[in-house]
Coordinates of C-alpha atoms and ligand atoms in Angstrom, one line a residue:
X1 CA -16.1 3.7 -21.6
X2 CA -12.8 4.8 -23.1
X3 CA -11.6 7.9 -21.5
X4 CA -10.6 8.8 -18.2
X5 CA -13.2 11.9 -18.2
X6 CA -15.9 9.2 -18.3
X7 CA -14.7 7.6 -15.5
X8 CA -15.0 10.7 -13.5
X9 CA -18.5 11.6 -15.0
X10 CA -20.2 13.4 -12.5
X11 CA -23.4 12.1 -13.7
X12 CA -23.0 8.8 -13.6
X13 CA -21.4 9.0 -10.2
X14 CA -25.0 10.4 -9.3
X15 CA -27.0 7.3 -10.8
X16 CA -24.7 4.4 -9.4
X17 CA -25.5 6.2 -6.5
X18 CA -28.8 6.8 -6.9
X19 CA -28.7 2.6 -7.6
X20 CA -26.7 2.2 -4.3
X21 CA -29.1 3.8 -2.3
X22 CA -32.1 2.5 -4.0
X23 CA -30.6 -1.5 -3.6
X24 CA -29.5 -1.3 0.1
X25 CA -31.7 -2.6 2.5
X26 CA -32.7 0.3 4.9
X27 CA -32.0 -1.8 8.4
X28 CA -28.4 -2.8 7.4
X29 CA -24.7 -1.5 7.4
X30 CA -22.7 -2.4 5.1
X31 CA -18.4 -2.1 5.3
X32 CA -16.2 -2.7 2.9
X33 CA -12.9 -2.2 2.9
X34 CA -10.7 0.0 0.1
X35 CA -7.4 -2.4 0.8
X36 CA -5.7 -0.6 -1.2
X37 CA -3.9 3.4 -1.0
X38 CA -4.8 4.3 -4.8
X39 CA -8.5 3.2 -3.4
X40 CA -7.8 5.7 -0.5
X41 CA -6.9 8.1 -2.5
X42 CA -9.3 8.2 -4.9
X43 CA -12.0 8.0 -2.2
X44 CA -11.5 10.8 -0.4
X45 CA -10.2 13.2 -3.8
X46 CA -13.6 12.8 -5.2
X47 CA -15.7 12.8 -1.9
X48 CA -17.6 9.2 -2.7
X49 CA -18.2 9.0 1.3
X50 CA -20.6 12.3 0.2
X51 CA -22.0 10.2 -2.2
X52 CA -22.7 6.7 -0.7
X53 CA -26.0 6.4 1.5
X54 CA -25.7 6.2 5.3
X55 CA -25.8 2.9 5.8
X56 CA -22.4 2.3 3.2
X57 CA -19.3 2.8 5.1
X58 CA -15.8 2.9 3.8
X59 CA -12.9 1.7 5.8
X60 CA -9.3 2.0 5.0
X61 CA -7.0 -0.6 4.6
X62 CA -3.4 -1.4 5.0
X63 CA -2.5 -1.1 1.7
X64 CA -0.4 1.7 1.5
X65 CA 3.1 0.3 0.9
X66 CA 4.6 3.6 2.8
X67 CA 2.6 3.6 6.0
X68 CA 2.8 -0.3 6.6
X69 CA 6.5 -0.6 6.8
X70 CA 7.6 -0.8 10.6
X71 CA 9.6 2.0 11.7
X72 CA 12.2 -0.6 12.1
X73 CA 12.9 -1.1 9.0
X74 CA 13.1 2.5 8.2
X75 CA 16.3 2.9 10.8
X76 CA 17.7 0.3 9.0
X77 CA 17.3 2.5 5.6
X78 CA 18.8 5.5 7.6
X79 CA 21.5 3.3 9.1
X80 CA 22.4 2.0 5.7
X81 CA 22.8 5.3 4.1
X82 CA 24.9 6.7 7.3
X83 CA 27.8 3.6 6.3
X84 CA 30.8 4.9 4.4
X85 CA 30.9 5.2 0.9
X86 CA 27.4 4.1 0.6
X87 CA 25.1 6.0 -1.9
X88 CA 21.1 5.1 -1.0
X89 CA 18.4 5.7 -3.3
X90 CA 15.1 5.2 -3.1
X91 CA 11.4 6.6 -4.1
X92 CA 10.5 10.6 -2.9
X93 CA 8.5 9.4 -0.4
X94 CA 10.5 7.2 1.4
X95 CA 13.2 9.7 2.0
X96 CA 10.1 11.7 4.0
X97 CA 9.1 9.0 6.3
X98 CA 10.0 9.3 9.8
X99 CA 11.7 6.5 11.9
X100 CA 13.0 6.8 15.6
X101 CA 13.1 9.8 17.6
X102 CA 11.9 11.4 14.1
X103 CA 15.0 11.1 12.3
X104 CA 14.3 10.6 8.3
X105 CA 16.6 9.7 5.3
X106 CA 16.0 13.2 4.3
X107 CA 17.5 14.5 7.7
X108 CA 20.3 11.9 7.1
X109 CA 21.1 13.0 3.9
X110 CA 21.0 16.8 5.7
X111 CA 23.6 15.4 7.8
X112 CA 25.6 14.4 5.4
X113 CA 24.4 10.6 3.8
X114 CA 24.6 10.2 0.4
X115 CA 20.4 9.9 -0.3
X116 CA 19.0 10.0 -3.8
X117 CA 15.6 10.2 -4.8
X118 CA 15.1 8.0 -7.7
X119 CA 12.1 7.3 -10.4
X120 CA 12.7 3.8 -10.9
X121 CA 15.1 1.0 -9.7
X122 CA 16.5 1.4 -13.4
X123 CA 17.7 4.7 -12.4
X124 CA 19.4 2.9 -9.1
X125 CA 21.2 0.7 -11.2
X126 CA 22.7 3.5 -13.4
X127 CA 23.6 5.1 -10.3
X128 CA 25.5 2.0 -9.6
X129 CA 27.1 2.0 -13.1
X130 CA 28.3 6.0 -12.6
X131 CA 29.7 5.2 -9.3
X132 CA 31.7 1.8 -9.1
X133 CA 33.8 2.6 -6.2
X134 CA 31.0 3.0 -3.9
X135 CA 28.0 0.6 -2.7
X136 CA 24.9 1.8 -4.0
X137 CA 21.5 0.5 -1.8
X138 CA 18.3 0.6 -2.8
X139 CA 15.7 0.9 -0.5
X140 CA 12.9 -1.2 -2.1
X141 CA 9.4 -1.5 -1.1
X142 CA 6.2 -1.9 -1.9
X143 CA 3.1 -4.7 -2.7
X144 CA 3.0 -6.9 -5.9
X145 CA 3.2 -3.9 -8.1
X146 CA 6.3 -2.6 -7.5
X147 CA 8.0 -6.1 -6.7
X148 CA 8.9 -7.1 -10.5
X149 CA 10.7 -4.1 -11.5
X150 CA 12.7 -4.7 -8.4
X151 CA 13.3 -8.2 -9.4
X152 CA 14.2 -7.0 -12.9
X153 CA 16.7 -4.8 -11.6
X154 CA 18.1 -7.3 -10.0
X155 CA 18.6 -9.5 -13.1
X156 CA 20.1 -7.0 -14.6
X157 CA 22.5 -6.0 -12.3
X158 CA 24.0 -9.9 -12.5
X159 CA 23.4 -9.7 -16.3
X160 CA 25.8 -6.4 -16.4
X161 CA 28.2 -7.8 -13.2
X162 CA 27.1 -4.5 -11.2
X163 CA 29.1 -5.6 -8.1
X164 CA 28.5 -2.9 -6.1
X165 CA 24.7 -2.9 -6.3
X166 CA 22.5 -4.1 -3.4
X167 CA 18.9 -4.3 -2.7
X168 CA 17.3 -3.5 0.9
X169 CA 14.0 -5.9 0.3
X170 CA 11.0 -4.8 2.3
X171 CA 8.3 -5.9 -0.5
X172 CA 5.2 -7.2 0.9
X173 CA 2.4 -9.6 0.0
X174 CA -1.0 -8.1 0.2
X175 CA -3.2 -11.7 0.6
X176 CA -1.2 -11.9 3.8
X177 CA -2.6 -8.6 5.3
X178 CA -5.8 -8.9 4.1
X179 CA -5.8 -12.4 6.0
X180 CA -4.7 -11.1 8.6
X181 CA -7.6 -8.5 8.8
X182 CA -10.2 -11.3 8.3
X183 CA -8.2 -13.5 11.0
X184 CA -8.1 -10.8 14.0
X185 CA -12.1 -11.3 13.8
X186 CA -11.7 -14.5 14.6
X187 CA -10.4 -14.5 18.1
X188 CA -7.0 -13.4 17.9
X189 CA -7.5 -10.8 20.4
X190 CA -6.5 -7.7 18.4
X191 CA -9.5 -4.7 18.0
X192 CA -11.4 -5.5 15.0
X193 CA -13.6 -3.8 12.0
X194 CA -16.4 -5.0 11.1
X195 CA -16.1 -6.1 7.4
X196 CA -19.3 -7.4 4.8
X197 CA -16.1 -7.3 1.8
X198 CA -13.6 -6.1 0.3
X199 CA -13.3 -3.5 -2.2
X200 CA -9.6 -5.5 -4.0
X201 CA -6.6 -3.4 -5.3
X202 CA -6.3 -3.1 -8.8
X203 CA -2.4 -2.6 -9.5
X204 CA -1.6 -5.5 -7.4
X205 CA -4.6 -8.2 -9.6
X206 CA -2.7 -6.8 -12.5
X207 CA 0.2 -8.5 -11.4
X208 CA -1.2 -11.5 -9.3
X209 CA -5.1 -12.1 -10.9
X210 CA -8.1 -12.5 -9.2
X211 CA -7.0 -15.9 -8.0
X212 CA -5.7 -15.3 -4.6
X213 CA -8.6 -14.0 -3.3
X214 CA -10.9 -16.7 -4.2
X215 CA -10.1 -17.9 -0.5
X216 CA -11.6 -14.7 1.1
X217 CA -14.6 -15.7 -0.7
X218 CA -14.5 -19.3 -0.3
X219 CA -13.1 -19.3 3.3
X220 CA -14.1 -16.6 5.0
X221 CA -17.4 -15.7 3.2
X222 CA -15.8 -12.3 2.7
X223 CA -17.0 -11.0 -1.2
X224 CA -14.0 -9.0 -2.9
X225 CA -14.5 -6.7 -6.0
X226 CA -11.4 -6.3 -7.7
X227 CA -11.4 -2.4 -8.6
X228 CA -10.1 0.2 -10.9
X229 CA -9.0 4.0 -9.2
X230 CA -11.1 6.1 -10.9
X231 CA -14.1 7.2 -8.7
X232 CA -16.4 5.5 -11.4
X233 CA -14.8 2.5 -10.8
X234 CA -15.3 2.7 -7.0
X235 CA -19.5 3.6 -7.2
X236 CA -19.5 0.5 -9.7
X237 CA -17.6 -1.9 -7.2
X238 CA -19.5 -0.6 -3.7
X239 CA -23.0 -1.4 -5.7
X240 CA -21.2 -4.9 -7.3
X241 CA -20.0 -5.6 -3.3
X242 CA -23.5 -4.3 -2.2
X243 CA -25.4 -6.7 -4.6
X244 CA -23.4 -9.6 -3.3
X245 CA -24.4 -8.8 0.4
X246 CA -28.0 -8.4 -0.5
X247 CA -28.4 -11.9 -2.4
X248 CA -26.3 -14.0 0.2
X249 CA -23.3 -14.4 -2.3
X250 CA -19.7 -14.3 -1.6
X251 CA -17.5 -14.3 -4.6
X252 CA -14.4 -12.5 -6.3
X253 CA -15.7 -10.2 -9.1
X254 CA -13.7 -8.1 -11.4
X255 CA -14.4 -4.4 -12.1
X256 CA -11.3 -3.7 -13.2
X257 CA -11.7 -5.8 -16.6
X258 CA -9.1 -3.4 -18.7
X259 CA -6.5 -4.5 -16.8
X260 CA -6.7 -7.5 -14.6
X261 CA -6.9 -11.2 -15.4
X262 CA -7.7 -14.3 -13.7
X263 CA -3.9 -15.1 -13.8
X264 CA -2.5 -12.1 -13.7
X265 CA 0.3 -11.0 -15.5
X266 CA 2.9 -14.0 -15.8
X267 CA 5.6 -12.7 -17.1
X268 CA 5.8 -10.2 -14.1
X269 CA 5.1 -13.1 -11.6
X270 CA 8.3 -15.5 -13.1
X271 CA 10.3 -12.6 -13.4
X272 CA 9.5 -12.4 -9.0
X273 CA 10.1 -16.2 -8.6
X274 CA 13.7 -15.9 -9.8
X275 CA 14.4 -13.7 -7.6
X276 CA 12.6 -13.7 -4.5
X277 CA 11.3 -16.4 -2.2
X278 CA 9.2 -15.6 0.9
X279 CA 10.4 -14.8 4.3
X280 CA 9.3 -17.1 6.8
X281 CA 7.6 -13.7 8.8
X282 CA 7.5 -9.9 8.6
X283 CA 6.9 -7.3 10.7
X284 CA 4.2 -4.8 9.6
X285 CA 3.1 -1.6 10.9
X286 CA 0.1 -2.0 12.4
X287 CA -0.6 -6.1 11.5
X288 CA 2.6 -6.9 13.5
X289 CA 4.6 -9.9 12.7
X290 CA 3.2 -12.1 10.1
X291 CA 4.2 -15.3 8.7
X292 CA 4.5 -15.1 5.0
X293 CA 4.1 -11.8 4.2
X294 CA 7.3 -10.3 2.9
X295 CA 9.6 -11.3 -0.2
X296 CA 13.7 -11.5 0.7
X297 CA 16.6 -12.1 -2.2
X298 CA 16.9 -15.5 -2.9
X299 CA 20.7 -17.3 -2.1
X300 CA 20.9 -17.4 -6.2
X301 CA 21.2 -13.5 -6.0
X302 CA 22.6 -13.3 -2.2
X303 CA 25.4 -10.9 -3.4
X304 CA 23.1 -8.2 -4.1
X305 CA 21.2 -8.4 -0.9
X306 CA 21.9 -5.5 1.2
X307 CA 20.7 -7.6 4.6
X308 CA 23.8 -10.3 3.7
X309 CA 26.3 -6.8 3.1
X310 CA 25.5 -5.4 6.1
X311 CA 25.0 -5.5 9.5
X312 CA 21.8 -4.3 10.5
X313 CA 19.7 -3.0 13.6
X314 CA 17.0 -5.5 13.8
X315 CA 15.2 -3.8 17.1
X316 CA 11.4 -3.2 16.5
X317 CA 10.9 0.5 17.4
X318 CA 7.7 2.3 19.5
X319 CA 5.6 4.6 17.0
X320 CA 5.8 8.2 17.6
X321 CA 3.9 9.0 20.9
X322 CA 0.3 9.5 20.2
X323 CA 0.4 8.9 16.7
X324 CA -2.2 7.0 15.8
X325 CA -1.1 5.1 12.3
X326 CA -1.1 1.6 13.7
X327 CA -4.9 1.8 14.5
X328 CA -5.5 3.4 11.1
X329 CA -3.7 1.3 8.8
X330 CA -5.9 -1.4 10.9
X331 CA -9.2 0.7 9.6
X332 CA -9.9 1.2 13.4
X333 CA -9.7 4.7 13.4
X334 CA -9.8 8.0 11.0
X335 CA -7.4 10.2 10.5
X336 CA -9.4 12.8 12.4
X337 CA -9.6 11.0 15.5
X338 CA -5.6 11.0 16.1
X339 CA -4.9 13.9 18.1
X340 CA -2.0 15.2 16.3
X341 CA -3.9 15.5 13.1
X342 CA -3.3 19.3 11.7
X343 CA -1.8 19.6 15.1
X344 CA 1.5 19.5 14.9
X345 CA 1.4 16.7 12.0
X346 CA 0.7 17.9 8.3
X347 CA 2.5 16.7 5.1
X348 CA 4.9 18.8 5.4
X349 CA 6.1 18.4 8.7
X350 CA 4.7 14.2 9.1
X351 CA 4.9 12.7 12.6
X352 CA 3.8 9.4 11.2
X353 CA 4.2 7.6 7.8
X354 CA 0.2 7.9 6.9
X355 CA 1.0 11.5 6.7
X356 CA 3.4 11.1 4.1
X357 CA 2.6 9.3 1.1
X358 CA -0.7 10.3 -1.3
X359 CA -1.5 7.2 -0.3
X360 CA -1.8 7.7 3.0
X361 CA -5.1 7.8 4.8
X362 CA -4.1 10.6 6.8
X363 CA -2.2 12.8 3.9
X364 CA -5.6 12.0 1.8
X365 CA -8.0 13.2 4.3
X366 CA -5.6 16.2 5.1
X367 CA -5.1 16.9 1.6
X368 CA -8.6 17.0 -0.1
X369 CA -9.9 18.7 3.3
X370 CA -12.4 16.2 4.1
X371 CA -12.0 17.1 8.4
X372 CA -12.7 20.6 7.1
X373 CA -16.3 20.0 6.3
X374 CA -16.7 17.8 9.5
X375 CA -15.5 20.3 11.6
X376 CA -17.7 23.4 10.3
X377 CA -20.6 21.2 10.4
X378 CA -20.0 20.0 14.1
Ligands
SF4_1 S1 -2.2 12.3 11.9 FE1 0.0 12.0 11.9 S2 0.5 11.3 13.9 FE2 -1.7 11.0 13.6 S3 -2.0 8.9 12.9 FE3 -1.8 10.3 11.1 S4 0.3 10.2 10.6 FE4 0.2 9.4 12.7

C-alpha cells in the first residue's frame, strides 16, 4: 500500500478483523496496550474497539506528552511567563492545560503574561531574534519525537549567540514509562493492568529504532509491535501482537516498516546527545517520580536553560478534585468512568490535561462520541 485511503480501507479493516477473531482462542483475553496518544487517537476516531472481537481489549497508555506532565511543572510554565519582561511560547495545547487551582497559561496570558502560541521551536527562536531586550522561554515538551527539534533549536541559538533565549525542558523518555507499567506488576504496590503486549509508538521508533524495546521482550516477556496511526496499521499490529500470544512468542516486530528502523534515526539521536543528558528522576503524572525518565540541558548549553535563569516553584501539586487523569494515563480507568466526564469537563472548558490534547484519552473518547453509543445502549 501507497496511499493513506488504503490505510483506511474499510474493507480490509473487516478481513484483519475477520482474521483477528478467527485466530484468537475463544477462552482467553488478550490486552495490549496503545502506549502511545496518535495510537489513542486513532483508536477511538475509527471505532477499532467496534471492530476487535470480545476477548481483544485496548488499554491506553501514558503516552500522551500533554496529559503526563505533572501539574507541577505546568505552574512553573505559568510562573515563568508571569516574570517581567519574559515572553513564553509554546505549542496550542499547552497554553490550554490546567495547573493549580485551574489557572492556565492561557488565563495568564489573560492576565496579562506575554504567552505565544508557536508551530515550532524555530518560530521560538525568531521570537527571540525580534525581541532582544526581553527573555524569551520556551516551554518544551514532549517524547523522543519532539526532543531533537528542541535540541536543534538549541544549537542554533549558540550558533546565532541568541542570548536571551532559554528552554524550560520537560521532554520525556518513553522506555522509562513503559517500564514502569511492566514494573508496578511486579510488586510495587501501585494498581495494575493486566498487559499480554504492547502495541509501540511509531513517531518515537522513528527516532529511537526498535532497539529499546527488545528488553520488554526479552525481560519481561511482554511482545511489542511497533505501529503506524492509520487504523490499518492498528488491525495489522493487534493480529501481529495476537499471533505472538497464541504461539508462546515474545518479540519486538515492526509494522511500521515505512518509517522505522532498527536504529532509528541517528542523526536525530546525536543531535539529542549534544544537548541533553538525563535527569537523575522525573516526576510524571500518573507514574510518579521515576528515575531516568526525563532529558535536562546539558552544563555545555547551561546558559539557555530556563531552570538555571530562574527560580522556580518545585512543589508537586494535588490533581484537580475528582479528576480522574492519573488512573487513566495508568490505563486503569476510561474516560467514562471519571465522574466529571461531559460534566463539567469538555475540551472546551478541561478540568484535567487528558481533556485537552487530541491525544488525550479523554478529549478522544469525548470527541469521536464513543460514551454516546455506551450510554444509549445501557
Ligand atoms: S474527564 Fe476531565 S476531569 Fe475526568 S479524568 Fe478526564 S480530564 Fe480529568
Amino acid at each position: 500500500m501507497r496511499f493513506v485511503d488504503e490505510f483506511r480501507d474499510g474493507k480490509l479493516a473487516r478481513a484483519v478483523a475477520h482474521a483477528i477473531a478467527a485466530e484468537i482462542e475463544p477462552d482467553r483475553r488478550y490486552n495490549f496496550m496503545e502506549f502511545c496518544g496518535g495510537h489513542t487517537h486513532t483508536v477511538s476516531r475509527y471505532g477499532i474497539p467496534d471492530l476487535l472481537p470480545a476477548g481483544v481489549r485496548l488499554i491506553h497508555g501514558p503516552g500522551c506528552p500533554v496529559c503526563v506532565l505533572p501539574i507541577g511543572r505546568i505552574d512553573c510554565a505559568i510562573a515563568l511567563a508571569r516574570q517581567p519582561d519574559v515572553i513564553l511560547c509554546s505549542y496550542s495545547d499547552m497554553l490550554r492545560v490546567p495547573g493549580s487551582n485551574r489557572t492556565s497559561l492561557l488565563k495568564a496570558k489573560a492576565d496579562g503574561a506575554d504567552v505565544r502560541m508557536v508551530y515550532s521551536t524555530l518560530d521560538a527562536l525568531e521570537v527571540a531574534a525580534g525581541n532582544p531586550d526581553r527573555t524569551v522561554v520556551f516551554f518544551a515538551i514532549g517524547f523522543e519525537t519532539t526532543t531533537p527539534a528542541t535540541a536543534l533549536a538549541l544549537c542554533e541559538a549558540k550558533r546565532r549567540g541568541l542570548v536571551n533565549f532559554r528552554v524550560f525542558c520537560n521532554h520525556v523518555v518513553t522506555p522509562a514509562a513503559m517500564q514502569s507499567i511492566l514494573d508496578s506488576r511486579q510488586g510495587s504496590g501501585l494498581q495494575t493492568v493486566p498487559i499480554d503486549g504492547f502495541i509501540g509508538p511509531g513517531h518515537v521508533s522513528v527516532v529511537i529504532g526498535t532497539r529499546p524495546y527488545e528488553v520488554f521482550a526479552e525481560t519481561y516477556g511482554k511482545p511489542v509491535v511497533i505501529a503506524g496511526f492509520e487504523p490499518l496499521d492498528i488491525m495489522q499490529s493487534v493480529l501481529m501482537l495476537v499471533r505472538q500470544v497464541n504461539s508462546g512468542r515474545c518479540a519486538v516486530e515492526n509494522q511500521y516498516t515505512r518509517a522505522v528502523v532498527r536504529v532509528g534515526n541517528r542523526k536525530a539521536q546525536q543531535i539529542v546527545a549534544e544537548v541533553f543528558e538525563l535527569r537523575p528522576s522525573f516526576e510524571w503524572r500518573g507514574l510518579g517520580r521515576l528515575p531516568a525518565s526525563a532529558l535536562r540541558i546539558k552544563p555545555s548549553y547551561g546558559d539557555f536553560d530556563a531552570e538555571r535563569a530562574f527560580e522556580l516553584p518545585h512543589a508537586s501539586a494535588p490533581e484537580a478534585k475528582s479528576c480522574e487523569c492519573a488512573a487513566i494515563v495508568r490505563g486503569l480507568k476510561q474516560p467514562t468512568e471519571c465522574k466529571l466526564f461531559d460534566n463539567g469537563c469538555t475540551p472546551e472548558h478541561p478540568v484535567g490535561a487528558c481533556m485537552v490534547s487530541s491525544e488525550g484519552a479523554c478529549a478522544a473518547h469525548y470527541t469521536y462520541g464513543r460514551f454516546r453509543q455506551t450510554r444509549k445502549s445501557a
